[in-house]
Coordinates of C-alpha atoms in Angstrom, one line a residue:
X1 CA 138.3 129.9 6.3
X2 CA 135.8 131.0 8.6
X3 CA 136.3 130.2 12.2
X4 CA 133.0 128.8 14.5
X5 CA 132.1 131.5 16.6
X6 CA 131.8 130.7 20.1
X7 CA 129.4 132.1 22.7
X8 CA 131.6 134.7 24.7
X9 CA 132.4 136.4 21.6
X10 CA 128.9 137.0 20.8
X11 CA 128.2 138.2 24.3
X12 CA 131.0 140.4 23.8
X13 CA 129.2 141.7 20.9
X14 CA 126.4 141.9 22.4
X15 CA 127.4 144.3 25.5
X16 CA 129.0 146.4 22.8
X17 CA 125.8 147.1 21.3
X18 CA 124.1 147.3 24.8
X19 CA 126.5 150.2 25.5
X20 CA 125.9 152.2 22.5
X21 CA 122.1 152.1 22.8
X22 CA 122.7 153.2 26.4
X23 CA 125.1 155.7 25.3
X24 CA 122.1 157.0 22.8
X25 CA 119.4 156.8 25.6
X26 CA 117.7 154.1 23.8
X27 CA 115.9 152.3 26.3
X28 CA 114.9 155.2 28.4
X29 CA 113.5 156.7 25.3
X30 CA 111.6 153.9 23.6
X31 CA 110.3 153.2 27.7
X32 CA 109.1 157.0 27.6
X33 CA 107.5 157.2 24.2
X34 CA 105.7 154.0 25.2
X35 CA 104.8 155.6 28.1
X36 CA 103.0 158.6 26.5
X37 CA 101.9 157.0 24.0
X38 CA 99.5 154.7 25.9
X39 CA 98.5 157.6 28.0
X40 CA 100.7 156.7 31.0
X41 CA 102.0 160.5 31.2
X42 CA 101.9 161.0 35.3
X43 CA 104.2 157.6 35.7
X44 CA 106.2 157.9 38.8
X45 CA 104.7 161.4 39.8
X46 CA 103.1 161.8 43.3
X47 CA 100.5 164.3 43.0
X48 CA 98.5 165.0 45.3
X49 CA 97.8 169.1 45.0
X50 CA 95.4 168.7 41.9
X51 CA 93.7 165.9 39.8
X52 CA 96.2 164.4 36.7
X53 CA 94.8 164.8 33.6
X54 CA 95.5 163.8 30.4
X55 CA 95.2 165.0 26.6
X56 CA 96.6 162.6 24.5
X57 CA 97.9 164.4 21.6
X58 CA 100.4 162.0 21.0
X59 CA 98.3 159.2 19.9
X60 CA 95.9 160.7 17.7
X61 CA 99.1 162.1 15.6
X62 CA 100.5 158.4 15.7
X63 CA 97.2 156.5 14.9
X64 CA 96.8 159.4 11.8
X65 CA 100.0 158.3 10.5
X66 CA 100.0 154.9 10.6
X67 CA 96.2 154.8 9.1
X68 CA 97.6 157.4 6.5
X69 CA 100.5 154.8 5.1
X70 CA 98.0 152.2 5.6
X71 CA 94.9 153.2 4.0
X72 CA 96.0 152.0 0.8
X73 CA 96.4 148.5 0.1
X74 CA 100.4 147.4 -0.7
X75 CA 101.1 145.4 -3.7
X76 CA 104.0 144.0 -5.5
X77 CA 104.9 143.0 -8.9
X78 CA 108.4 141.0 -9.4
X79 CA 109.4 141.7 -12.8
X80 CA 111.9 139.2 -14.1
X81 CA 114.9 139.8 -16.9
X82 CA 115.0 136.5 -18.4
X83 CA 114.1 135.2 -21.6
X84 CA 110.6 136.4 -23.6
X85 CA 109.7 133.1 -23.7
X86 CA 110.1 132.2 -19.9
X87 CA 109.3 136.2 -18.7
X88 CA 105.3 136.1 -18.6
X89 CA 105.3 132.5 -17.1
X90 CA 107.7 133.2 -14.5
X91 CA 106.3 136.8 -13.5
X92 CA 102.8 135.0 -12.8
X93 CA 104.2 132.3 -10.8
X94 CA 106.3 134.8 -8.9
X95 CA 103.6 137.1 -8.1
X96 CA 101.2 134.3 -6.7
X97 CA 103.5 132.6 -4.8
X98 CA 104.6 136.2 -3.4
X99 CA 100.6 136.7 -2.6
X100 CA 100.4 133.7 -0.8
X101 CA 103.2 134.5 1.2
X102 CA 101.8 137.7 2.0
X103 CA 98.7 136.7 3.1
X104 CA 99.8 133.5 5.1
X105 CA 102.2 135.1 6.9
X106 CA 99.9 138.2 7.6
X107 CA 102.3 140.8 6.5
X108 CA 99.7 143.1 6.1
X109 CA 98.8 143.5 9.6
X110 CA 101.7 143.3 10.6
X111 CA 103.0 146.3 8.8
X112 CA 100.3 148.1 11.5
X113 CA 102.4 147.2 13.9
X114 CA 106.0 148.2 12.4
X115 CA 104.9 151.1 11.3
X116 CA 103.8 152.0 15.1
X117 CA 107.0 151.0 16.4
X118 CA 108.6 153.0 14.2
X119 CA 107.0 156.8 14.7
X120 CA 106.9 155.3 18.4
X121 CA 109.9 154.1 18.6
X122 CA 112.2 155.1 15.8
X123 CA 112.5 152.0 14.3
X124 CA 110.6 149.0 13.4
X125 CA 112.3 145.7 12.0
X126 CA 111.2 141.9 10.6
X127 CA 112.8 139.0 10.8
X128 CA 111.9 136.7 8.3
X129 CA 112.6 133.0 8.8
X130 CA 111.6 129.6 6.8
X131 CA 109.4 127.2 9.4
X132 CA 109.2 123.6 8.8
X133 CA 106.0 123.1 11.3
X134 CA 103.9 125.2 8.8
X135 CA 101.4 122.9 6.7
X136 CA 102.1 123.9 3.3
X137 CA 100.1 121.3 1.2
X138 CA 103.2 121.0 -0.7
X139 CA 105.7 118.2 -1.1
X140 CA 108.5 120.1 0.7
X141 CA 107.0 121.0 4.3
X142 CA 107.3 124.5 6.0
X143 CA 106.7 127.8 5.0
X144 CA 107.9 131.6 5.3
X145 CA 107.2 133.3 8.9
X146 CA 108.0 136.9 10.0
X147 CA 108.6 137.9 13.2
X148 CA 107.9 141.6 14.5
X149 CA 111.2 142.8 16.3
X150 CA 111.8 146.0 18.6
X151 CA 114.5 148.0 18.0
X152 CA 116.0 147.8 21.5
X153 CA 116.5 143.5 20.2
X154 CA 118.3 144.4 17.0
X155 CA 122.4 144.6 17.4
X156 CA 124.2 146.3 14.5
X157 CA 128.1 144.9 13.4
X158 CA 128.5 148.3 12.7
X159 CA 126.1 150.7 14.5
X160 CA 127.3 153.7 12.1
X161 CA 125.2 152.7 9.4
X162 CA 121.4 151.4 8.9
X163 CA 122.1 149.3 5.6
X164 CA 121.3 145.9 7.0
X165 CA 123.3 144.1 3.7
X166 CA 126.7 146.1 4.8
X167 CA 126.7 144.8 8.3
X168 CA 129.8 142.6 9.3
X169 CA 127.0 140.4 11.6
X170 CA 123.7 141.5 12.9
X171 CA 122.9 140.1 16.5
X172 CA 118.8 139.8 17.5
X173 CA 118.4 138.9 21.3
X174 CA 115.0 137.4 22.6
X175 CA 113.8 136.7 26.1
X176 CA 112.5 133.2 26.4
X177 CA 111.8 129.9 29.0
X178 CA 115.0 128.4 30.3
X179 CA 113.7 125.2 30.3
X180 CA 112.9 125.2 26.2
X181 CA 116.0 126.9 25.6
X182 CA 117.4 123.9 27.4
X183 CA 114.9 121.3 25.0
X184 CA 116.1 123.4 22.2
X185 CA 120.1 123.1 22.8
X186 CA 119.2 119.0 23.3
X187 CA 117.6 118.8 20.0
X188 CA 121.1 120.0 18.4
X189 CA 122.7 117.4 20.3
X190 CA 124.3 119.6 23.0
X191 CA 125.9 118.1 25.6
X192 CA 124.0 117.1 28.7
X193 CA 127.0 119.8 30.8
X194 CA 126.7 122.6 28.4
X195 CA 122.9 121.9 28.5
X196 CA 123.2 122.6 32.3
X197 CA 125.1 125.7 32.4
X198 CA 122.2 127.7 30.5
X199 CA 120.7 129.4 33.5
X200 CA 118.3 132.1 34.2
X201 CA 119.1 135.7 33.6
X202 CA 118.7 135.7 37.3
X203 CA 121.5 133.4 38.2
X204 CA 123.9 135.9 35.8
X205 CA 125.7 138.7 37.0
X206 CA 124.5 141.0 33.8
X207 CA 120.9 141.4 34.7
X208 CA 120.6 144.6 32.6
X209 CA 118.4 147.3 34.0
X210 CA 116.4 146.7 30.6
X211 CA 115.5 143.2 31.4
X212 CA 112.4 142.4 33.6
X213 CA 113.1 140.5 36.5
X214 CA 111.7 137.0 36.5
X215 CA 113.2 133.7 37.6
X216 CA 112.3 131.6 34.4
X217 CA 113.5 133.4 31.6
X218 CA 116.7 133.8 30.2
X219 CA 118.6 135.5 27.4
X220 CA 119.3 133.6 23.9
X221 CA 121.5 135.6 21.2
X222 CA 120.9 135.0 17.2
X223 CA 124.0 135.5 15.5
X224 CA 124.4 135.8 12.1
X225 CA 127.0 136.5 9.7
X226 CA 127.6 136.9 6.1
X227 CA 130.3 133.9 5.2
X228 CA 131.7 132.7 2.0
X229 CA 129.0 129.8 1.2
X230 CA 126.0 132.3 2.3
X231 CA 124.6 133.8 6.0
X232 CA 126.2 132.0 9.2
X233 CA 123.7 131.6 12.0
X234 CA 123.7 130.3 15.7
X235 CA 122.0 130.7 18.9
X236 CA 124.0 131.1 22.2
X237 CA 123.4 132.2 25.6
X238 CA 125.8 134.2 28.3
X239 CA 128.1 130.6 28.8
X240 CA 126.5 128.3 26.0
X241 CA 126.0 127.3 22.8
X242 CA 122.4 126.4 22.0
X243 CA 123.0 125.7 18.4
X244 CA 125.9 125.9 16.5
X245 CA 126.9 127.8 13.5
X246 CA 125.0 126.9 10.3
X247 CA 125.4 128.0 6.9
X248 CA 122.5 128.8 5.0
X249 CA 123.3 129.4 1.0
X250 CA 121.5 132.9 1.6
X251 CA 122.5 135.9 -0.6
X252 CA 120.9 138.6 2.3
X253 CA 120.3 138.4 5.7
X254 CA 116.7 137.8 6.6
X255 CA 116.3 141.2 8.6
X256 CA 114.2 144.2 6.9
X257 CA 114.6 147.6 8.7
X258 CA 113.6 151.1 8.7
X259 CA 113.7 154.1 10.6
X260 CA 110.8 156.7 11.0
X261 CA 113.5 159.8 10.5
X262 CA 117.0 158.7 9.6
X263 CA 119.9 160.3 12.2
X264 CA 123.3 160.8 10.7
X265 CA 125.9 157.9 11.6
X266 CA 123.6 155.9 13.5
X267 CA 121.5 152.9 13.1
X268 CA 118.7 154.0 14.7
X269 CA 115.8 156.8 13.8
X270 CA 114.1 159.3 15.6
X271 CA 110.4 159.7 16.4
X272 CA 108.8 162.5 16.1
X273 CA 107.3 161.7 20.1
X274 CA 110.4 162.7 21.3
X275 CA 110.3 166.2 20.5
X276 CA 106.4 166.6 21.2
X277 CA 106.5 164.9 24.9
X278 CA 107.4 168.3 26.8
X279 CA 104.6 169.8 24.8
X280 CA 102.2 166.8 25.7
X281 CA 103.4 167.2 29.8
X282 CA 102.5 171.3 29.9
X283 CA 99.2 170.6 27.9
X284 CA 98.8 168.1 31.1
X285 CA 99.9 170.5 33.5
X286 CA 97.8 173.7 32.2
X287 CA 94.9 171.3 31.8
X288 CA 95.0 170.1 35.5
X289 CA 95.9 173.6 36.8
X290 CA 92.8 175.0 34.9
X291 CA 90.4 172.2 36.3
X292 CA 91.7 172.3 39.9
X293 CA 91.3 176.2 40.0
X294 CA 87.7 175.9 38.4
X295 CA 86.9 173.7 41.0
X296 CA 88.1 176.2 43.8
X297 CA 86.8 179.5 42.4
X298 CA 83.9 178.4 40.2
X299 CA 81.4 178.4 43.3
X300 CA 80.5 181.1 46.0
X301 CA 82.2 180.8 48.9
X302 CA 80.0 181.4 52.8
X303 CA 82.1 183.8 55.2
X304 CA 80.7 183.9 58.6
X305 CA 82.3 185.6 61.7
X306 CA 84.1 182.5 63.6
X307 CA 83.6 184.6 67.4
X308 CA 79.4 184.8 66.4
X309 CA 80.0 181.2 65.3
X310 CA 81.8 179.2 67.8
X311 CA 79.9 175.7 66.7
X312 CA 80.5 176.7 62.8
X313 CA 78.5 177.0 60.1
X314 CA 76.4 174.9 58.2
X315 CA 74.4 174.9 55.2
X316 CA 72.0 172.0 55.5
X317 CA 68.3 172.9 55.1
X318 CA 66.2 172.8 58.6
X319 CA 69.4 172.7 60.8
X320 CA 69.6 174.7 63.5
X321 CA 72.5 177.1 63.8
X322 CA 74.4 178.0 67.0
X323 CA 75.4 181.4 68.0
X324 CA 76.8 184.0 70.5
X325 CA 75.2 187.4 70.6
X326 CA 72.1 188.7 68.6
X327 CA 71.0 186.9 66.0
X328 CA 69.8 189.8 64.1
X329 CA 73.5 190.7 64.1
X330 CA 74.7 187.8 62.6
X331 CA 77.6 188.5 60.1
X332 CA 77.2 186.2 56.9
X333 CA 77.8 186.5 53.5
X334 CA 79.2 185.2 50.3
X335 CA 82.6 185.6 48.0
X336 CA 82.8 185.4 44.6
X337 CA 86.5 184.8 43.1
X338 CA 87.4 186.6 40.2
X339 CA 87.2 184.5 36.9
X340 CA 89.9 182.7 35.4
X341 CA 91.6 184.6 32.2
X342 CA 90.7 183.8 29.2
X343 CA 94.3 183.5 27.9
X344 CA 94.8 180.0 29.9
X345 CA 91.7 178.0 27.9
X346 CA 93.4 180.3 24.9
X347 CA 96.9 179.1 25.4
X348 CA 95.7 175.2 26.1
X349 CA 94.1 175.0 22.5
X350 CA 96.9 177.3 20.6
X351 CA 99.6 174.7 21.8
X352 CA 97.3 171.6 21.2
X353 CA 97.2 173.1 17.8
X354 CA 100.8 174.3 17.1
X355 CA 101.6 170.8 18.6
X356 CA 100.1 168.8 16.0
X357 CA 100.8 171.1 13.3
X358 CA 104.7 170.8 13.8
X359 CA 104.4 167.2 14.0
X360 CA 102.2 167.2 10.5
X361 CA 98.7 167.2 11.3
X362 CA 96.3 169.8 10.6
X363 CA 92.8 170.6 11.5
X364 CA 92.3 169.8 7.5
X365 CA 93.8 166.3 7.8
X366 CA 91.5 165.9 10.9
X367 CA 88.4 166.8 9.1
X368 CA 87.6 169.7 11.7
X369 CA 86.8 172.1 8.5
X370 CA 83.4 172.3 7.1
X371 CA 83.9 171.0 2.8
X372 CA 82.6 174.7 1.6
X373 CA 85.7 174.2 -0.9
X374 CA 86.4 170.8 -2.0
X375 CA 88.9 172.0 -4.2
X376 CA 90.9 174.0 -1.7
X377 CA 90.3 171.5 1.2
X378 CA 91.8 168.8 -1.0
X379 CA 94.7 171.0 -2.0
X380 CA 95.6 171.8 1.9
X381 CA 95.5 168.5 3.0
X382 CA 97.4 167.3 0.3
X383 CA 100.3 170.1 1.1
X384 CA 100.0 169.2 4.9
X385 CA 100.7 165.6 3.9
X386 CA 103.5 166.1 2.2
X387 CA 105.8 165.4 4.6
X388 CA 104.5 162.2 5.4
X389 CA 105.6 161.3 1.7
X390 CA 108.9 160.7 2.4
X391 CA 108.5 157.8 5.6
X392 CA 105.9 156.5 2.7
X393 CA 108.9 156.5 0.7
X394 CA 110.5 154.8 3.3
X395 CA 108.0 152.1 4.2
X396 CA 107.4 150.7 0.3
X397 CA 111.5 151.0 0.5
X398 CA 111.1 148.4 3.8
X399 CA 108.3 146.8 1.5
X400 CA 110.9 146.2 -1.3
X401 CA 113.6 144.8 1.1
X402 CA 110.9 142.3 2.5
X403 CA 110.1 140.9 -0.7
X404 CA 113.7 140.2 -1.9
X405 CA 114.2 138.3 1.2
X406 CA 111.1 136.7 0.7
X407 CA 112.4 135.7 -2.9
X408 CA 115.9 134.2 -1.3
X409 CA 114.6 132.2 1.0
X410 CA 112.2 130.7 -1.6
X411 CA 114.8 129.9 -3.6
X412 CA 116.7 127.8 -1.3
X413 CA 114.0 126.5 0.6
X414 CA 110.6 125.9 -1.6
X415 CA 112.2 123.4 -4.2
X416 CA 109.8 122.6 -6.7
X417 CA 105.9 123.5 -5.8
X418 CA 102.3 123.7 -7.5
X419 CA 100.6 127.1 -7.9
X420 CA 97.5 127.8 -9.7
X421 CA 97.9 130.2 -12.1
X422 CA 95.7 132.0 -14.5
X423 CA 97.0 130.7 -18.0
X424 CA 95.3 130.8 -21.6
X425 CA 92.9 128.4 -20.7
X426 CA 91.6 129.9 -17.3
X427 CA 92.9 128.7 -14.5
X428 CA 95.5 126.0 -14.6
X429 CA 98.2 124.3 -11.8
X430 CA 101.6 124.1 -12.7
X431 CA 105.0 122.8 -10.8
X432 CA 107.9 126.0 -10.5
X433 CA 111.1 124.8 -9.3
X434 CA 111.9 127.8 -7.2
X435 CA 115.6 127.0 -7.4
X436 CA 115.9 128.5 -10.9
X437 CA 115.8 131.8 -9.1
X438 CA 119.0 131.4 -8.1
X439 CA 120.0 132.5 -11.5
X440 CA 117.6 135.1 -12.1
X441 CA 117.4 136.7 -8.5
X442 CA 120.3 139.1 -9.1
X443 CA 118.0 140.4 -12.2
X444 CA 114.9 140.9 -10.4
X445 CA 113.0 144.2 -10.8
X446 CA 110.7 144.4 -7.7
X447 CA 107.8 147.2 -7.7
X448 CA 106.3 148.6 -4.6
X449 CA 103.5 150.7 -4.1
X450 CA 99.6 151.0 -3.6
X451 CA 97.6 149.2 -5.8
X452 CA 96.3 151.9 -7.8
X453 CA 99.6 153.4 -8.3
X454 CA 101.7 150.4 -9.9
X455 CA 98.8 148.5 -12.2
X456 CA 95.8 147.4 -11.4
X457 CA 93.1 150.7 -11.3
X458 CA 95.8 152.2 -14.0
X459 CA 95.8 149.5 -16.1
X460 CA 92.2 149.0 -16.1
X461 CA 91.1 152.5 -16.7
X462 CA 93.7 152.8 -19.4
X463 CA 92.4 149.6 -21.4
X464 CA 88.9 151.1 -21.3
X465 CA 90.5 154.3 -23.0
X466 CA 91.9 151.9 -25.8
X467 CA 88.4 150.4 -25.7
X468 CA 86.5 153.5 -25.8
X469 CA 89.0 155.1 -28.9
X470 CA 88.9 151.5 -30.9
X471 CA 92.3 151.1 -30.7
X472 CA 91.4 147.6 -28.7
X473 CA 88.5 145.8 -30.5
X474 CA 88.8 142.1 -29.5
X475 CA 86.2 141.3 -26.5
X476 CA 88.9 138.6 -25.3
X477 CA 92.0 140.8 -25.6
X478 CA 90.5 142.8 -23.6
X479 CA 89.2 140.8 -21.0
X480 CA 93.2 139.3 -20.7
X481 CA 94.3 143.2 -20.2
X482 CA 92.2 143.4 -17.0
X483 CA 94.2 142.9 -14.1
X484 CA 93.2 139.4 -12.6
X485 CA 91.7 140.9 -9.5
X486 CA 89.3 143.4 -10.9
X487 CA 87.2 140.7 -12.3
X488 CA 86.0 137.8 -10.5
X489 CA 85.5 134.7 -12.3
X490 CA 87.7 136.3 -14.8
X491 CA 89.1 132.3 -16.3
X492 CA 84.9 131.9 -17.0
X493 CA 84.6 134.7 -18.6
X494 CA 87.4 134.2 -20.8
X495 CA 86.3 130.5 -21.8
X496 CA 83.1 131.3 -22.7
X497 CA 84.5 134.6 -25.3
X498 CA 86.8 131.8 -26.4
X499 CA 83.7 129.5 -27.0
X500 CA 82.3 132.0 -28.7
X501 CA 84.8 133.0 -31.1
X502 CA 85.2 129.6 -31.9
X503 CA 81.3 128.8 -32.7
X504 CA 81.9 132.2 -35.1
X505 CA 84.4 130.6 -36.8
X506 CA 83.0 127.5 -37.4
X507 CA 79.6 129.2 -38.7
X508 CA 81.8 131.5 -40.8
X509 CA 83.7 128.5 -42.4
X510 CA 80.3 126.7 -43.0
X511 CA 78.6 129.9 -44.7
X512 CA 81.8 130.1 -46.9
X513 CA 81.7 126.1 -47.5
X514 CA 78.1 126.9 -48.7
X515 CA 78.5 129.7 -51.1
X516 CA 81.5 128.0 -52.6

């Protein structure tokens, strides 16, 4: 049996995993890649010699990948092996509650947002939760909820591996108010002393260099651990217990992760900023260099003899002009520096351009070409891209995780809930009882990808070849082919074929009554 954990062994845990990542150079890396990311490249530098400028490569590579995984709409089709009977029923009813999840819970954006952290980052990770304060409109109250997480807040059992399901416990540490941490810890009937010994990070002798300094926050700890009756979860602080150890009859742990470029033995990625920043600083260097030298050299320069000149000289129009001796022997004249090279404004560009290359982006996948060649413009871009195919790999991998947990925590949580689904006769509510997963979720086959690649455009085109060849000559079987989104008012369209069919039928019956 399963002993209750108590709150100094997941602090232990917790400095473990705060060690490694220091040990890694985590948090000075993810502070850095921030750091250049949002153009704040001469942080900490005093400069005063020449003016700082900056060229963000950096984000226009990031914002290209992200928009690139993006661009295409995700969707998901969970494909269940149960009986022929129950299959089509069960698939519809799956796939709209899993849209309605989707959608409420904003995944979509979201995945913006992970998929920053992780070429930023490394990593990017959810944590998906069931909340009972979200209005529902359904007899059992709540909803799902995701939270975005940083990598830096994420604490592997076993930091040797990535595979969230293999991890002994997983550990996610948030910053919040002391005094609802303290609300929070009454509310699961705490006692009043423990409820007093949660303090501010301030009052603790751990302060990590990682944590901001302010006087009202302090550090809670979600621990959670895979059991025999499910996943184990409870909050604690440095000295308390907020809430004790549940167990939630979960098959997976409600964390999806995944990493931008996988590093051997280690749970967390690499970003491809890392390598490109000391190629971002000497494009910032060079740059400034070039500008500040321009702006010394650019203009002619006035040399006057200083002993003919005691008073100096001065260029202002009408202003008289001081001197010693004859004026007719005044010594004045002007000095032109010798231009800059060429090769520095040549350098600049090459490693602006090898820069982005390396990291995947070409002046193709820009759309710095003139389309001469469709055809061969096409071909490039798709070959520079190809790269990028894999962390697409990675992310509708992520996608797939998300939705299995998604499907868990319906099953224990939802009970039994009204959909509207699309049915033989158009559209029609029906009650699911999501706890009948709980036999079929081991046998669910869930497909990721864009929406064009798993069914819809596919499909469609497809049934208008069967159309076009004869091979489909029903009007309504056709209609019912049609993915439901590619057709609006598609349950309209199919009552009034149905009508119609049935007004042929009836006058077919009467002409044959007739004859006979």
């Amino acid at each position: 049996m399963n002993k209750p954990i108590d709150a100094e062994t997941v602090w232990r845990a917790y400095q473990r995993s705060i060690d490694y990542k220091r040990g890694l150079n985590l948090y000075d890396r993810v502070r850095t890649n921030e750091a250049f990311f949002l153009g704040r490249q001469w942080e900490g530098l005093s400069v005063k010699t020449l003016d700082p400028l900056i060229f963000n490569v950096l984000r226009r590579v990031v914002n290209l990948f992200v928009s690139m995984l993006v661009s295409d709409d995700v969707a998901v089709s969970a494909q269940p092996f149960c009986r022929p009977e129950d299959s089509e029923r069960t698939q519809k009813v799956l796939d709209k509650a899993l849209e309605a999840v989707i959608e409420r819970t904003g995944m979509k954006s979201k995945n913006r947002y992970l998929l920053r952290n992780a070429c930023v980052d490394g990593d990017g990770c959810f944590y998906i939760h069931f909340d009972p304060s979200i209005e529902s409109g359904q007899k059992i109250a709540g909803d799902l909820a995701i939270d975005l997480i940083d990598n830096t807040e994420v604490h592997f059992g076993n930091p040797a591996s990535d595979d969230v399901q293999r991890q002994p416990f997983l550990i996610i540490s948030m910053r919040r108010d002391v005094d609802e941490v303290r609300a929070e810890a009454r509310g699961h009937g705490v006692r009043e002393e423990i409820v007093q010994s949660i303090v501010t990070d301030a009052q603790q002798e751990h302060m990590f260099e990682e944590q901001q300094e302010d006087d009202r926050m302090v550090t809670v700890l979600l621990h959670m651990r895979r059991v025999k009756d499910g996943i184990a979860f409870c909050k604690t602080t440095q000295n308390a217990v907020i809430m004790p150890e549940k167990t939630a009859p979960y098959r997976l742990y409600p964390v999806a992760y995944m990493s931008w470029e996988r590093v051997k033995n280690c749970c967390h990625g690499s970003s491809p900023l890392t390598e490109a920043i000391p190629n971002q600083i000497a494009i910032n260097k060079l740059y400034s260099m070039y500008v500040q030298c321009i702006k010394q050299v650019a203009f002619p320069k006035i040399i006057y003899d200083a002993t003919r000149f005691p008073n100096g000289y001065t260029s202002d129009v009408g202003k008289a002009i001081a001197m010693r001796g004859n004026p007719n022997e005044a010594i004045l004249s002007a000095f032109q520096a010798p231009d800059i090279s060429g090769q520095v404004m040549a350098l600049l560009q090459q490693m602006m351009q090898d820069t982005m290359e390396l990291m995947g982006v070409s002046d193709v996948t820009l759309g710095n070409v003139k389309p001469d060649n469709t055809s061969a413009i096409i071909a490039v871009q798709e070959t520079t891209m190809a790269p990028l195919e894999l962390v697409r790999l990675e992310f509708y991998r992520f996608v797939e995780d998300t939705v299995r947990i998604f499907l868990d925590l319906m099953r224990v949580h939802y009970g039994t809930r009204k959909l509207t689904v699309l049915g033989e006769n158009g559209e029609e509510t029906m009650s699911y009882d999501f706890s009948e997963l709980d036999r079929q979720v081991m046998q669910l086959n869930v497909e990721v990808g864009t929406s064009a690649y798993w069914a819809e455009t596919t499909q469609t085109v497809t049934n208008d070849n069967l159309l076009e060849k004869g091979i489909i000559s029903d009007p309504l079987l056709y209609v019912e082919n049609i993915p439901d989104s590619q057709i609006r008012g598609k349950s309209r369209l199919l009552r009034a074929l149905r009508e119609q069919r049935e007004r042929g039928e009836r006058n077919n019956s009467e002409e044959v009554n007739n004859e006979s």
